[in-house]
């Protein structure tokens, strides 16, 4: 019998128990909103507000084609200065659609989110989307998962960050982990020696033209 490698007492056992016992089906949001690919943006936004959800599954001929999140609305409409009524779902949806099965562990789901740089994953069962799990859902399961996610980030930091050194590019946006909120972001920017996402930059008072 091979002895287990030494580590913090109970940590490995606790992590394995969480991975084995907590599936995405247990913590996912079961409210799934689907809308046709030709739906205009105002209608999609109204559905998000009505049902208090952060994403909508976009379908074509009743087949799931992609997802639109709050971030997609900001990036695809607000930052591009488009008129929402003149844009439909096909122009800003995120595709292809990554999904997980109901029995997938929350740890595995978090790994997928980190590698794909996304914050939400639809849960697919027998060809039907039955829920959506977000990084916030995962973090709320148990405090122990926060440690797991931090370990995942640390293990994948070199591959995920790909951020220039502080002496290099000062103004360019980069993809990686925000050093304030620890969420993965596609628009990191160096501010006072730290790479911050848009939300954290705004929270700390950075002004934009």
mmCIF file of C-alpha atoms in Angstrom:
data_model
loop_
_atom_site.group_PDB
_atom_site.id
_atom_site.type_symbol
_atom_site.label_atom_id
_atom_site.label_comp_id
_atom_site.label_asym_id
_atom_site.label_seq_id
_atom_site.Cartn_x
_atom_site.Cartn_y
_atom_site.Cartn_z
ATOM 1 C CA UNK A 1 0.000 0.000 0.000
ATOM 2 C CA UNK A 2 1.385 3.384 -0.973
ATOM 3 C CA UNK A 3 1.273 6.036 1.727
ATOM 4 C CA UNK A 4 -0.550 9.263 0.948
ATOM 5 C CA UNK A 5 1.738 12.297 0.551
ATOM 6 C CA UNK A 6 1.943 14.442 3.647
ATOM 7 C CA UNK A 7 0.057 17.728 3.719
ATOM 8 C CA UNK A 8 -2.123 19.782 5.987
ATOM 9 C CA UNK A 9 -4.074 17.470 8.312
ATOM 10 C CA UNK A 10 -7.479 16.654 6.889
ATOM 11 C CA UNK A 11 -7.173 18.965 3.886
ATOM 12 C CA UNK A 12 -6.919 16.287 1.175
ATOM 13 C CA UNK A 13 -9.711 14.237 2.747
ATOM 14 C CA UNK A 14 -11.950 17.322 3.034
ATOM 15 C CA UNK A 15 -11.302 18.275 -0.578
ATOM 16 C CA UNK A 16 -12.030 14.759 -1.833
ATOM 17 C CA UNK A 17 -15.263 14.645 0.159
ATOM 18 C CA UNK A 18 -16.425 17.931 -1.368
ATOM 19 C CA UNK A 19 -15.549 16.771 -4.869
ATOM 20 C CA UNK A 20 -17.321 13.429 -4.385
ATOM 21 C CA UNK A 21 -20.447 14.655 -2.621
ATOM 22 C CA UNK A 22 -21.305 18.005 -4.216
ATOM 23 C CA UNK A 23 -22.509 17.911 -7.805
ATOM 24 C CA UNK A 24 -23.504 20.816 -10.003
ATOM 25 C CA UNK A 25 -27.112 19.577 -9.893
ATOM 26 C CA UNK A 26 -27.215 20.340 -6.168
ATOM 27 C CA UNK A 27 -26.185 23.990 -6.448
ATOM 28 C CA UNK A 28 -27.198 25.092 -9.959
ATOM 29 C CA UNK A 29 -29.867 27.680 -10.673
ATOM 30 C CA UNK A 30 -32.791 25.703 -12.075
ATOM 31 C CA UNK A 31 -34.343 28.769 -13.722
ATOM 32 C CA UNK A 32 -33.402 28.395 -17.378
ATOM 33 C CA UNK A 33 -34.515 31.076 -19.822
ATOM 34 C CA UNK A 34 -34.292 30.204 -23.522
ATOM 35 C CA UNK A 35 -34.842 32.661 -26.359
ATOM 36 C CA UNK A 36 -34.610 32.463 -30.132
ATOM 37 C CA UNK A 37 -31.447 33.564 -31.886
ATOM 38 C CA UNK A 38 -33.349 36.303 -33.716
ATOM 39 C CA UNK A 39 -34.681 37.922 -30.524
ATOM 40 C CA UNK A 40 -33.621 41.542 -30.066
ATOM 41 C CA UNK A 41 -31.495 42.652 -27.130
ATOM 42 C CA UNK A 42 -34.144 44.688 -25.251
ATOM 43 C CA UNK A 43 -36.374 41.600 -25.076
ATOM 44 C CA UNK A 44 -33.490 39.510 -23.752
ATOM 45 C CA UNK A 45 -32.605 42.126 -21.145
ATOM 46 C CA UNK A 46 -36.223 42.317 -19.995
ATOM 47 C CA UNK A 47 -36.324 38.545 -19.493
ATOM 48 C CA UNK A 48 -33.131 38.648 -17.437
ATOM 49 C CA UNK A 49 -34.613 41.333 -15.184
ATOM 50 C CA UNK A 50 -38.013 39.640 -14.978
ATOM 51 C CA UNK A 51 -36.571 36.310 -13.849
ATOM 52 C CA UNK A 52 -33.573 37.765 -11.970
ATOM 53 C CA UNK A 53 -31.044 35.706 -13.900
ATOM 54 C CA UNK A 54 -27.628 36.572 -15.272
ATOM 55 C CA UNK A 55 -27.829 34.604 -18.498
ATOM 56 C CA UNK A 56 -30.142 33.432 -21.279
ATOM 57 C CA UNK A 57 -29.694 30.324 -23.423
ATOM 58 C CA UNK A 58 -29.987 31.160 -27.121
ATOM 59 C CA UNK A 59 -31.641 28.601 -29.397
ATOM 60 C CA UNK A 60 -32.107 28.122 -33.127
ATOM 61 C CA UNK A 61 -34.823 25.720 -34.272
ATOM 62 C CA UNK A 62 -35.128 24.745 -30.585
ATOM 63 C CA UNK A 63 -31.467 23.686 -30.434
ATOM 64 C CA UNK A 64 -29.183 25.427 -27.924
ATOM 65 C CA UNK A 65 -26.605 27.431 -29.861
ATOM 66 C CA UNK A 66 -24.995 29.649 -27.242
ATOM 67 C CA UNK A 67 -25.467 31.826 -24.200
ATOM 68 C CA UNK A 68 -25.817 35.554 -23.555
ATOM 69 C CA UNK A 69 -24.729 36.862 -20.164
ATOM 70 C CA UNK A 70 -24.841 40.266 -18.538
ATOM 71 C CA UNK A 71 -21.213 40.699 -19.534
ATOM 72 C CA UNK A 72 -22.051 39.986 -23.177
ATOM 73 C CA UNK A 73 -24.624 42.781 -23.061
ATOM 74 C CA UNK A 74 -22.069 45.202 -21.687
ATOM 75 C CA UNK A 75 -19.318 44.203 -24.114
ATOM 76 C CA UNK A 76 -21.491 43.756 -27.181
ATOM 77 C CA UNK A 77 -23.819 46.711 -26.744
ATOM 78 C CA UNK A 78 -22.615 49.317 -24.264
ATOM 79 C CA UNK A 79 -18.907 49.338 -25.071
ATOM 80 C CA UNK A 80 -19.630 49.195 -28.809
ATOM 81 C CA UNK A 81 -22.143 52.063 -28.491
ATOM 82 C CA UNK A 82 -24.799 50.093 -30.355
ATOM 83 C CA UNK A 83 -28.530 50.694 -30.235
ATOM 84 C CA UNK A 84 -29.985 47.640 -28.440
ATOM 85 C CA UNK A 85 -33.139 47.629 -30.541
ATOM 86 C CA UNK A 86 -31.082 47.227 -33.707
ATOM 87 C CA UNK A 87 -29.092 44.199 -32.484
ATOM 88 C CA UNK A 88 -30.345 40.635 -32.119
ATOM 89 C CA UNK A 89 -28.998 37.705 -30.116
ATOM 90 C CA UNK A 90 -27.005 36.240 -32.997
ATOM 91 C CA UNK A 91 -24.640 39.216 -32.929
ATOM 92 C CA UNK A 92 -23.412 38.945 -29.348
ATOM 93 C CA UNK A 93 -24.007 35.390 -28.097
ATOM 94 C CA UNK A 94 -21.099 33.355 -26.785
ATOM 95 C CA UNK A 95 -20.701 30.171 -28.797
ATOM 96 C CA UNK A 96 -20.032 27.233 -28.918
ATOM 97 C CA UNK A 97 -21.950 26.387 -25.783
ATOM 98 C CA UNK A 98 -19.917 24.586 -23.114
ATOM 99 C CA UNK A 99 -22.021 22.353 -20.863
ATOM 100 C CA UNK A 100 -21.595 19.908 -17.991
ATOM 101 C CA UNK A 101 -23.689 16.948 -16.861
ATOM 102 C CA UNK A 102 -25.725 17.080 -13.612
ATOM 103 C CA UNK A 103 -23.392 14.656 -11.824
ATOM 104 C CA UNK A 104 -20.278 16.710 -12.631
ATOM 105 C CA UNK A 105 -18.542 17.780 -9.426
ATOM 106 C CA UNK A 106 -18.405 21.460 -8.562
ATOM 107 C CA UNK A 107 -14.612 21.218 -8.496
ATOM 108 C CA UNK A 108 -14.536 19.899 -12.066
ATOM 109 C CA UNK A 109 -16.976 22.632 -13.110
ATOM 110 C CA UNK A 110 -14.732 25.286 -11.579
ATOM 111 C CA UNK A 111 -11.758 23.910 -13.512
ATOM 112 C CA UNK A 112 -13.727 24.160 -16.763
ATOM 113 C CA UNK A 113 -14.722 27.751 -15.970
ATOM 114 C CA UNK A 114 -11.144 28.753 -15.233
ATOM 115 C CA UNK A 115 -9.735 27.159 -18.381
ATOM 116 C CA UNK A 116 -12.487 28.546 -20.632
ATOM 117 C CA UNK A 117 -12.516 31.984 -18.968
ATOM 118 C CA UNK A 118 -16.265 31.876 -18.271
ATOM 119 C CA UNK A 119 -18.408 32.419 -15.191
ATOM 120 C CA UNK A 120 -21.452 30.294 -16.056
ATOM 121 C CA UNK A 121 -21.960 26.737 -17.285
ATOM 122 C CA UNK A 122 -25.274 25.305 -18.523
ATOM 123 C CA UNK A 123 -26.120 21.866 -17.132
ATOM 124 C CA UNK A 124 -27.245 19.414 -19.813
ATOM 125 C CA UNK A 125 -29.263 16.216 -19.211
ATOM 126 C CA UNK A 126 -30.528 14.024 -22.057
ATOM 127 C CA UNK A 127 -30.109 16.861 -24.529
ATOM 128 C CA UNK A 128 -32.046 19.358 -22.392
ATOM 129 C CA UNK A 129 -30.561 22.221 -20.392
ATOM 130 C CA UNK A 130 -31.926 21.836 -16.859
ATOM 131 C CA UNK A 131 -29.972 24.551 -15.073
ATOM 132 C CA UNK A 132 -27.034 26.926 -15.043
ATOM 133 C CA UNK A 133 -24.206 26.947 -12.523
ATOM 134 C CA UNK A 134 -22.108 30.049 -11.889
ATOM 135 C CA UNK A 135 -18.849 30.653 -10.080
ATOM 136 C CA UNK A 136 -20.865 32.399 -7.364
ATOM 137 C CA UNK A 137 -22.993 29.274 -6.895
ATOM 138 C CA UNK A 138 -19.823 27.243 -6.415
ATOM 139 C CA UNK A 139 -18.311 29.628 -3.882
ATOM 140 C CA UNK A 140 -21.523 29.600 -1.829
ATOM 141 C CA UNK A 141 -21.584 25.818 -1.424
ATOM 142 C CA UNK A 142 -19.097 25.748 1.429
ATOM 143 C CA UNK A 143 -16.149 27.869 2.590
ATOM 144 C CA UNK A 144 -13.876 24.918 1.836
ATOM 145 C CA UNK A 145 -14.380 25.413 -1.886
ATOM 146 C CA UNK A 146 -12.816 28.863 -1.717
ATOM 147 C CA UNK A 147 -9.552 27.163 -0.766
ATOM 148 C CA UNK A 148 -9.954 24.663 -3.609
ATOM 149 C CA UNK A 149 -10.546 27.412 -6.167
ATOM 150 C CA UNK A 150 -7.540 29.338 -4.876
ATOM 151 C CA UNK A 151 -5.413 26.198 -5.276
ATOM 152 C CA UNK A 152 -6.743 25.735 -8.828
ATOM 153 C CA UNK A 153 -5.877 29.313 -9.677
ATOM 154 C CA UNK A 154 -2.392 28.935 -8.223
ATOM 155 C CA UNK A 155 -1.805 25.671 -10.116
ATOM 156 C CA UNK A 156 -2.900 27.197 -13.406
ATOM 157 C CA UNK A 157 -1.617 30.712 -12.821
ATOM 158 C CA UNK A 158 1.170 30.576 -15.404
ATOM 159 C CA UNK A 159 -1.106 29.206 -18.120
ATOM 160 C CA UNK A 160 -4.113 31.333 -17.215
ATOM 161 C CA UNK A 161 -2.561 34.694 -16.594
ATOM 162 C CA UNK A 162 -0.131 35.151 -19.481
ATOM 163 C CA UNK A 163 0.287 38.643 -18.100
ATOM 164 C CA UNK A 164 3.381 40.722 -18.956
ATOM 165 C CA UNK A 165 5.779 41.668 -16.194
ATOM 166 C CA UNK A 166 5.249 44.992 -14.437
ATOM 167 C CA UNK A 167 8.113 46.531 -16.325
ATOM 168 C CA UNK A 168 6.512 45.663 -19.640
ATOM 169 C CA UNK A 169 3.162 46.665 -21.106
ATOM 170 C CA UNK A 170 1.566 49.219 -18.787
ATOM 171 C CA UNK A 171 -1.644 50.129 -20.547
ATOM 172 C CA UNK A 172 -2.736 47.058 -22.512
ATOM 173 C CA UNK A 173 -5.568 44.852 -21.313
ATOM 174 C CA UNK A 174 -4.759 41.236 -20.511
ATOM 175 C CA UNK A 175 -6.558 38.026 -19.683
ATOM 176 C CA UNK A 176 -6.093 36.452 -16.276
ATOM 177 C CA UNK A 177 -6.960 36.565 -12.565
ATOM 178 C CA UNK A 178 -7.899 39.893 -10.980
ATOM 179 C CA UNK A 179 -5.580 40.516 -8.033
ATOM 180 C CA UNK A 180 -8.398 42.147 -6.056
ATOM 181 C CA UNK A 181 -11.464 39.889 -6.433
ATOM 182 C CA UNK A 182 -9.619 36.756 -7.703
ATOM 183 C CA UNK A 183 -12.099 36.250 -10.573
ATOM 184 C CA UNK A 184 -10.919 35.449 -14.068
ATOM 185 C CA UNK A 185 -11.225 38.412 -16.442
ATOM 186 C CA UNK A 186 -10.511 39.192 -20.093
ATOM 187 C CA UNK A 187 -9.844 42.874 -19.452
ATOM 188 C CA UNK A 188 -7.199 43.088 -16.747
ATOM 189 C CA UNK A 189 -5.294 46.338 -16.538
ATOM 190 C CA UNK A 190 -2.258 47.287 -14.472
ATOM 191 C CA UNK A 191 -3.278 49.800 -11.796
ATOM 192 C CA UNK A 192 -0.812 50.826 -9.090
ATOM 193 C CA UNK A 193 1.159 47.620 -9.513
ATOM 194 C CA UNK A 194 -1.823 45.242 -9.548
ATOM 195 C CA UNK A 195 -3.766 43.709 -12.414
ATOM 196 C CA UNK A 196 -7.439 44.543 -11.850
ATOM 197 C CA UNK A 197 -10.666 43.704 -13.690
ATOM 198 C CA UNK A 198 -13.031 46.434 -14.859
ATOM 199 C CA UNK A 199 -15.317 46.178 -11.828
ATOM 200 C CA UNK A 200 -12.462 46.442 -9.344
ATOM 201 C CA UNK A 201 -10.900 49.354 -11.255
ATOM 202 C CA UNK A 202 -14.192 51.207 -11.040
ATOM 203 C CA UNK A 203 -14.583 50.314 -7.380
ATOM 204 C CA UNK A 204 -11.174 51.795 -6.659
ATOM 205 C CA UNK A 205 -12.059 54.992 -8.421
ATOM 206 C CA UNK A 206 -10.290 54.779 -11.786
ATOM 207 C CA UNK A 207 -11.919 57.261 -14.174
ATOM 208 C CA UNK A 208 -12.413 56.787 -17.895
ATOM 209 C CA UNK A 209 -12.883 59.282 -20.697
#
